[in-house]
Coordinates of C-alpha atoms and ligand atoms in Angstrom, one line a residue:
M1 CA 24.0 11.4 -8.4
S2 CA 24.3 9.6 -5.0
P3 CA 21.1 8.5 -3.3
A4 CA 21.6 11.4 -0.8
D5 CA 22.0 13.9 -3.5
S6 CA 18.9 12.7 -5.4
E7 CA 17.0 12.8 -2.0
S8 CA 17.8 16.5 -1.5
A9 CA 17.2 17.4 -5.1
Y10 CA 13.8 15.7 -5.0
F11 CA 12.7 17.2 -1.6
N12 CA 14.0 20.7 -2.5
N13 CA 11.9 20.7 -5.7
Y14 CA 8.6 20.2 -3.9
P15 CA 6.9 22.0 -1.1
P16 CA 6.0 19.7 1.8
P17 CA 2.3 18.6 1.9
K18 CA 0.1 21.0 4.0
A19 CA -0.9 18.1 6.3
L20 CA 2.7 17.1 7.1
P21 CA 3.1 19.1 10.4
K22 CA -0.3 17.8 11.7
H23 CA 0.5 14.2 10.7
E24 CA 3.9 14.5 12.3
S25 CA 2.5 15.6 15.6
L26 CA -0.1 12.8 15.5
A27 CA 2.6 10.3 14.7
R28 CA 4.9 11.5 17.4
S29 CA 2.3 11.1 20.2
F30 CA 1.2 7.7 18.8
I31 CA 4.7 6.4 18.7
E32 CA 5.6 7.8 22.1
Y33 CA 2.5 6.1 23.6
H34 CA 3.6 2.7 22.2
V35 CA 7.3 3.1 23.0
E36 CA 6.2 3.5 26.6
S37 CA 4.4 0.1 26.5
N38 CA 7.2 -1.5 24.5
R39 CA 4.7 -2.4 21.8
R40 CA 5.8 -3.2 18.3
V41 CA 4.7 -0.7 15.6
V42 CA 4.3 -1.4 11.9
L43 CA 4.1 1.2 9.2
V44 CA 1.9 -0.1 6.5
T45 CA 1.9 1.8 3.2
S46 CA -1.1 1.2 1.0
G47 CA -2.7 2.1 -2.3
G48 CA -1.4 3.8 -5.3
T49 CA 0.2 7.3 -5.6
T50 CA -0.9 9.8 -8.3
V51 CA 1.3 11.8 -10.6
P52 CA -0.3 15.2 -11.3
L53 CA 0.0 16.6 -14.8
E54 CA -0.8 20.1 -13.7
N55 CA 0.1 22.1 -10.6
Q56 CA -3.6 23.0 -10.1
T57 CA -4.4 19.4 -10.8
V58 CA -7.3 18.4 -13.0
R59 CA -5.6 15.4 -14.6
F60 CA -3.2 12.9 -13.1
I61 CA -1.7 9.4 -13.8
D62 CA -2.8 6.7 -11.4
N63 CA -2.5 2.9 -11.0
F64 CA -4.7 0.0 -10.2
S65 CA -4.0 -0.5 -6.5
A66 CA -7.2 -0.4 -4.4
G67 CA -5.3 -0.8 -1.1
T68 CA -6.7 -4.3 -0.4
R69 CA -3.2 -5.8 0.5
G70 CA -2.5 -2.9 2.9
A71 CA -5.9 -2.7 4.6
T72 CA -6.2 -6.4 5.0
S73 CA -2.6 -6.8 6.3
A74 CA -3.2 -4.0 8.8
E75 CA -6.0 -6.0 10.4
Y76 CA -3.8 -9.1 10.8
F77 CA -1.0 -7.0 12.3
L78 CA -3.5 -5.6 14.9
Q79 CA -4.6 -9.2 15.6
Q80 CA -0.9 -10.0 16.3
G81 CA -0.7 -7.2 18.8
Y82 CA 1.0 -4.6 16.7
A83 CA 0.1 -0.9 16.7
V84 CA -0.4 0.2 13.0
I85 CA 0.4 3.4 11.3
F86 CA -1.6 3.1 8.1
L87 CA -0.2 5.5 5.4
H88 CA -2.8 5.1 2.7
R89 CA -4.0 6.7 -0.5
Q90 CA -6.9 8.9 0.4
F91 CA -10.3 7.1 -0.3
S92 CA -8.6 3.7 -0.8
L93 CA -9.7 0.7 1.4
L94 CA -9.3 1.1 5.1
P95 CA -8.9 -1.7 7.8
Y96 CA -12.3 -3.0 9.0
S97 CA -14.5 -0.6 6.9
R98 CA -13.1 -2.4 3.8
H99 CA -15.5 -5.2 4.5
Y100 CA -18.4 -2.9 3.6
S101 CA -16.9 -0.4 1.2
H102 CA -16.4 -2.4 -2.0
S103 CA -18.8 -1.6 -4.7
T104 CA -19.8 -5.3 -4.6
N105 CA -20.2 -5.2 -0.8
C106 CA -22.2 -2.0 -0.4
F107 CA -22.9 -1.5 3.3
L108 CA -26.6 -0.7 2.5
D109 CA -27.0 -4.4 1.4
F110 CA -26.2 -5.5 4.9
M111 CA -29.0 -3.4 6.5
D112 CA -32.7 -3.5 6.9
E113 CA -35.5 -1.5 8.4
A114 CA -37.1 -3.2 11.4
S115 CA -40.9 -3.2 11.8
P116 CA -41.9 0.1 13.4
S117 CA -42.4 -0.4 17.2
D118 CA -43.5 3.1 18.0
V119 CA -47.1 3.7 17.0
S120 CA -46.7 7.4 17.0
N121 CA -44.2 7.1 14.2
S122 CA -45.5 4.1 12.4
D123 CA -43.6 4.5 9.2
H124 CA -40.1 4.8 10.9
G125 CA -38.6 1.4 11.9
H126 CA -35.1 1.2 13.4
I127 CA -32.2 0.5 11.0
V128 CA -30.7 -2.9 11.8
V129 CA -28.1 -5.3 10.4
R130 CA -29.7 -8.2 8.6
N131 CA -29.9 -11.4 10.5
E132 CA -27.5 -13.3 8.3
Y133 CA -24.7 -10.7 8.8
Q134 CA -25.1 -10.2 12.5
D135 CA -22.2 -12.4 13.6
E136 CA -19.7 -11.3 11.0
M137 CA -20.5 -7.6 11.5
R138 CA -20.3 -7.8 15.3
D139 CA -16.9 -9.4 15.0
V140 CA -15.6 -6.7 12.6
L141 CA -17.2 -3.9 14.7
R142 CA -15.6 -5.3 18.0
K143 CA -12.2 -5.4 16.4
Y144 CA -12.5 -2.0 15.0
R145 CA -13.7 -0.5 18.3
Y146 CA -10.9 -2.3 20.2
A147 CA -8.3 -0.8 17.9
K148 CA -9.8 2.7 18.2
Q149 CA -10.3 2.6 22.0
N150 CA -6.7 1.4 22.6
N151 CA -5.1 3.9 20.2
L152 CA -3.7 1.1 18.1
L153 CA -4.5 2.4 14.6
L154 CA -3.3 5.7 13.2
L155 CA -4.8 6.5 9.7
L156 CA -2.7 9.0 7.6
P157 CA -3.8 9.8 4.0
F158 CA -1.7 10.8 1.0
T159 CA -2.6 11.4 -2.7
T160 CA 0.4 12.2 -4.8
V161 CA 3.8 10.5 -5.1
S162 CA 5.5 13.6 -3.6
E163 CA 3.1 13.6 -0.6
Y164 CA 3.8 9.9 -0.1
L165 CA 7.5 10.4 -0.1
F166 CA 7.4 13.3 2.4
E167 CA 5.2 11.3 4.7
L168 CA 7.4 8.2 4.4
R169 CA 10.5 10.1 5.3
M170 CA 8.8 11.9 8.2
L171 CA 7.3 8.7 9.7
A172 CA 10.5 6.7 9.4
K173 CA 12.4 9.4 11.3
C174 CA 9.7 9.7 13.9
M175 CA 9.9 5.9 14.4
N176 CA 13.5 6.0 15.5
P177 CA 12.7 5.7 19.3
L178 CA 11.1 2.3 18.5
G179 CA 14.4 0.7 17.4
P180 CA 14.0 -3.0 16.5
N181 CA 10.3 -2.8 17.5
A182 CA 9.7 -0.9 14.3
L183 CA 8.6 -2.7 11.1
F184 CA 8.1 -1.2 7.7
Y185 CA 5.7 -3.0 5.4
L186 CA 5.7 -1.2 2.1
A187 CA 2.7 -2.4 0.1
A188 CA 1.9 0.9 -1.6
A189 CA 2.2 0.9 -5.4
V190 CA 4.4 4.0 -5.7
S191 CA 4.7 5.7 -9.1
D192 CA 8.1 5.1 -10.7
F193 CA 7.8 8.2 -12.9
F194 CA 6.9 11.8 -12.3
I195 CA 7.0 15.3 -13.8
P196 CA 9.5 17.6 -12.0
R197 CA 7.9 20.8 -10.8
D198 CA 9.9 23.1 -13.1
R199 CA 8.4 21.3 -16.1
M200 CA 4.8 21.2 -14.8
A201 CA 2.0 23.4 -16.2
E202 CA 0.4 25.6 -13.6
H203 CA -3.1 25.4 -15.1
K204 CA -5.2 22.8 -16.8
I205 CA -3.6 21.7 -20.0
Q206 CA -5.6 22.9 -22.9
S207 CA -6.4 20.6 -25.8
S208 CA -6.9 23.4 -28.2
E209 CA -5.1 26.7 -29.0
I210 CA -5.6 29.5 -26.5
P211 CA -5.1 33.1 -27.7
K212 CA -2.0 34.8 -26.2
E213 CA -4.0 37.4 -24.3
F214 CA -5.7 34.7 -22.2
R215 CA -2.4 33.2 -21.0
S216 CA -1.3 34.4 -17.5
P217 CA 2.0 36.2 -17.6
E218 CA 3.3 34.7 -14.3
E219 CA 2.9 31.2 -15.5
A220 CA 6.3 29.5 -15.3
V221 CA 5.6 27.1 -18.1
G222 CA 3.5 28.4 -21.0
A223 CA 1.1 26.3 -22.9
D224 CA 3.4 26.2 -25.9
D225 CA 6.4 24.9 -24.2
I226 CA 4.8 22.5 -21.7
Y227 CA 6.9 19.7 -20.2
T228 CA 5.1 17.1 -22.1
G229 CA 7.7 16.8 -24.8
G230 CA 5.6 19.0 -27.0
F231 CA 2.2 18.9 -28.5
E232 CA 1.9 17.5 -32.0
Q233 CA -0.4 19.4 -34.1
K234 CA -3.0 17.0 -35.5
Q235 CA -5.8 19.1 -36.7
E236 CA -6.5 22.7 -36.5
S237 CA -8.6 22.4 -33.3
S238 CA -7.0 19.5 -31.4
K239 CA -3.6 18.5 -30.1
K240 CA -1.9 15.3 -29.2
L241 CA -0.5 15.3 -25.6
V242 CA 3.0 13.7 -25.3
V243 CA 4.0 13.1 -21.7
N244 CA 7.6 13.1 -20.8
L245 CA 8.3 11.7 -17.3
D246 CA 11.4 11.5 -15.2
P247 CA 12.2 8.5 -12.9
V248 CA 11.3 9.0 -9.2
P249 CA 14.5 8.4 -7.2
K250 CA 14.3 5.0 -5.4
F251 CA 13.9 6.0 -1.7
L252 CA 14.2 2.5 -0.4
H253 CA 17.9 3.1 -0.3
Q254 CA 17.5 6.2 1.9
L255 CA 15.0 4.4 4.1
V256 CA 17.3 1.5 4.7
N257 CA 20.5 3.5 5.1
G258 CA 19.3 6.7 6.8
W259 CA 15.7 7.3 7.8
S260 CA 14.8 4.0 9.6
P261 CA 15.6 3.1 13.2
E262 CA 18.6 0.9 13.9
G263 CA 17.6 -2.7 14.1
S264 CA 14.2 -2.2 12.5
M265 CA 12.9 -4.6 9.9
I266 CA 12.1 -3.4 6.3
V267 CA 9.8 -5.3 4.0
S268 CA 9.2 -4.2 0.5
F269 CA 6.9 -5.6 -2.2
K270 CA 7.6 -6.4 -5.8
L271 CA 4.8 -6.5 -8.3
E272 CA 5.2 -8.0 -11.7
T273 CA 2.9 -9.3 -14.5
D274 CA 5.4 -11.6 -16.2
P275 CA 5.9 -14.9 -14.2
N276 CA 9.4 -15.3 -15.7
L277 CA 10.6 -12.0 -14.1
L278 CA 9.1 -12.1 -10.6
V279 CA 11.7 -13.9 -8.6
Y280 CA 14.6 -12.3 -10.4
K281 CA 13.2 -8.8 -9.8
A282 CA 12.5 -9.5 -6.2
Q283 CA 16.1 -10.9 -5.7
T284 CA 17.5 -7.9 -7.5
A285 CA 15.7 -5.5 -5.2
L286 CA 16.9 -7.3 -2.2
E287 CA 20.5 -7.2 -3.4
R288 CA 20.3 -3.5 -4.4
Y289 CA 18.8 -2.2 -1.2
A290 CA 20.1 -4.8 1.3
H291 CA 17.0 -4.8 3.4
H292 CA 15.3 -7.8 5.0
L293 CA 12.5 -9.2 2.9
V294 CA 11.0 -8.7 -0.5
I295 CA 7.5 -10.1 -0.9
G296 CA 7.0 -10.8 -4.6
N297 CA 3.5 -11.0 -6.2
L298 CA 2.0 -11.3 -9.6
L299 CA -0.8 -9.0 -10.6
S300 CA -3.0 -12.0 -11.7
T301 CA -2.4 -14.2 -8.6
R302 CA -1.7 -11.8 -5.8
K303 CA -4.7 -12.8 -3.8
W304 CA -3.6 -16.5 -3.7
E305 CA 0.2 -16.7 -3.7
V306 CA 3.2 -14.6 -2.8
V307 CA 6.9 -15.4 -2.6
F308 CA 9.1 -14.4 0.4
V309 CA 12.6 -13.6 -0.9
T310 CA 15.1 -13.3 1.9
P311 CA 18.9 -12.9 2.3
N312 CA 19.1 -16.0 4.4
P313 CA 18.0 -19.6 3.6
P314 CA 15.6 -20.7 2.3
H315 CA 16.0 -17.5 0.2
E316 CA 12.8 -18.2 -1.7
R317 CA 9.6 -19.4 0.0
W318 CA 6.2 -19.6 -1.5
I319 CA 3.0 -19.0 0.5
R320 CA -0.2 -20.1 -1.1
V321 CA -3.8 -20.3 -0.2
P322 CA -4.9 -23.9 -0.6
K323 CA -7.0 -24.4 -3.7
S324 CA -10.2 -25.2 -1.9
R325 CA -10.0 -22.0 0.1
R326 CA -9.2 -19.5 -2.7
S327 CA -11.4 -16.5 -2.9
K328 CA -13.0 -15.6 -6.2
S329 CA -11.3 -12.7 -7.9
I330 CA -12.6 -10.8 -10.9
S331 CA -9.1 -9.7 -12.0
G332 CA -7.3 -12.9 -10.9
V333 CA -6.3 -15.8 -13.2
E334 CA -6.1 -19.0 -11.2
D335 CA -4.3 -20.8 -14.0
Q336 CA -1.3 -18.6 -13.4
V337 CA -0.8 -19.9 -9.8
G338 CA 2.5 -21.7 -9.6
K339 CA 3.7 -20.3 -13.0
A340 CA 6.4 -18.0 -11.5
E341 CA 7.8 -20.8 -9.3
A342 CA 7.8 -23.1 -12.3
A343 CA 9.5 -20.5 -14.5
K344 CA 12.3 -20.2 -12.0
R345 CA 12.8 -24.0 -12.1
S346 CA 12.6 -24.3 -15.8
L347 CA 15.5 -21.8 -16.1
G348 CA 17.5 -24.7 -14.5
E349 CA 18.6 -22.5 -11.7
Q350 CA 19.8 -24.0 -8.5
T351 CA 17.1 -23.0 -6.1
S352 CA 16.8 -23.7 -2.4
A353 CA 13.1 -22.6 -2.6
A354 CA 10.9 -24.2 0.0
P355 CA 7.9 -25.5 -1.9
A356 CA 4.6 -24.1 -0.8
E357 CA 3.0 -26.6 1.5
E358 CA -0.6 -27.6 2.2
P359 CA -1.3 -26.7 5.8
T360 CA -1.2 -29.3 8.6
K361 CA -4.3 -29.9 10.7
E362 CA -3.0 -27.6 13.5
E363 CA -2.2 -24.8 11.2
D364 CA -5.6 -25.2 9.7
T365 CA -7.2 -23.7 12.7
G366 CA -5.2 -20.5 12.1
Y367 CA -6.9 -19.9 8.8
I368 CA -9.3 -17.1 8.7
A369 CA -12.1 -17.7 6.3
T370 CA -14.3 -14.8 5.3
R371 CA -17.4 -15.0 3.1
E372 CA -15.0 -14.7 0.2
G373 CA -12.5 -17.4 1.3
T374 CA -9.1 -17.4 3.0
E375 CA -7.3 -14.1 2.8
I376 CA -3.6 -14.6 2.0
E377 CA -2.7 -11.9 4.4
S378 CA -3.8 -14.2 7.2
L379 CA -0.9 -16.5 6.1
I380 CA 1.6 -13.7 5.3
I381 CA 1.5 -11.7 8.5
P382 CA 2.1 -14.6 11.1
E383 CA 5.1 -15.7 9.0
L384 CA 6.4 -12.1 8.9
V385 CA 5.9 -11.7 12.6
K386 CA 8.1 -14.8 13.2
L387 CA 10.8 -13.2 11.1
H388 CA 10.5 -9.9 13.0
T389 CA 10.6 -11.7 16.4
G390 CA 13.8 -13.4 15.2
M391 CA 15.4 -10.1 14.3
I392 CA 14.4 -8.5 17.6
E393 CA 15.9 -11.4 19.5
K394 CA 19.1 -11.2 17.5
F395 CA 19.4 -7.5 18.0
K396 CA 19.1 -7.8 21.8
R397 CA 21.9 -10.4 22.0
Ligands
LIG1 O1 -3.7 -2.7 -3.3 P1 -3.9 -4.0 -4.0 O2 -4.8 -3.9 -5.1 O3 -4.2 -5.1 -3.0 O4 -2.4 -4.4 -4.6 C1 -1.4 -4.7 -3.8 C2 0.0 -4.5 -4.6 C3 0.1 -5.4 -5.7 C4 0.1 -3.1 -5.1 C5 1.1 -4.8 -3.5 O5 1.0 -6.1 -3.1 C6 2.5 -4.5 -4.1 O6 3.1 -5.4 -4.8 N1 3.1 -3.3 -3.9 C7 4.4 -2.9 -4.5 C8 4.3 -2.5 -5.9 C9 5.7 -2.4 -6.6 O7 6.1 -3.2 -7.3 O8 6.4 -1.4 -6.2 P2 7.8 -1.0 -6.9 O9 8.5 -2.1 -7.6 O10 7.6 0.2 -7.7 O11 8.6 -0.7 -5.7 C10 9.2 -1.7 -4.9 C11 9.3 -1.1 -3.5 O12 10.1 0.1 -3.5 C12 8.0 -0.8 -2.9 O13 7.9 -1.4 -1.7 C13 7.9 0.7 -2.8 O14 7.3 1.1 -1.6 C14 9.4 1.1 -2.8 N2 9.6 2.4 -3.7 C15 9.0 2.5 -4.9 C16 9.3 3.6 -5.6 C17 10.1 4.6 -5.2 N3 10.4 5.7 -5.8 N4 10.7 4.5 -4.0 C18 10.5 3.3 -3.2 O15 11.1 3.2 -2.2

């Protein structure tokens, strides 16, 4: 099947999300507003998509992504003067509020009750931000309000993989008037497998046998012949669920060759867990979709290092947070930093990779240190903006 055929097969199989018309009208006016001021607009996708197991969904497959990369990157794009469409998994991290929404950074820990000043209500003090957090919170609040007051940030949520794909297609088409001022930054962890609608159970999958008289006659897929590949009878009262998933068509191809504006820049991410595979997989994605940049990252080191894989020299470029500035990460494994780059070299491949450099004194001032250390997105986004500027200039010539 050609990419265009699998596109129509996929979209014809699903009803569009209910929120799509509302999101489209919000996106159109947001984009129109920024086209008029010739501002660059980036679409940041963020968080994981779910794969429902039932049409009336009780259970679904999900992935690890919390939306940290997307939400953090959105802030640095805003800092660089971009307007941001933030297409995110509902309830994942959001720009600015992310600083206070982790379970380890509960906003309540930043607050205090001041001594009551009003004698008539002596047990009610004003709620205030604790002294030690005043400067940091003021800074975040100012940036957040600036983005809101200047209509620079549009938040659009999705949950399932099909909602994500409908939204992505709609937004890419709406972004057409932006031409080269459009940038796609696809950091979402999109499910690679799904259950086609015609194989999906309508109701909650039962773990035990239901008498025939309780099964609804209109249900397209009955409990006995559910898409899952079949239940294996284990004991009399329980069943083993075997899930049988189809691959989601890769829509990057359609994005690059159809939906996106002419001259726009498309950046995708590649996540791997095996250091030996990372660069290879990122290069393969770049060759397959012929877009502009793949940012490769390993699950265990994604907060400290990424690799830019580009069609033009240096082809492979590592960006790393210097050791002394690395944030602590519960899921991260610091020993793995440098492993993917070393793996590439040990294969004896000719590489024109630019080794990751320690920052010079001047660059040093550009580093943004949070309580938790330097955020790698503060290094990624300025580099990306330089590449985007180069593309815009080339397009104009
Ligand atoms: O949110 P965090 O916890 O901070 O984690 C961030 C991250 C690790 C999820 C992020 O940095 C990242 O790597 N995201 C991409 C994950 C990935 O490997 O995606 P993929 O290989 O399935 O897809 C590659 C690209 O193709 C993606 O940019 C995706 O948007 C796109 N895609 C994917 C599936 C699909 N059917 N169509 C697509 O176009």
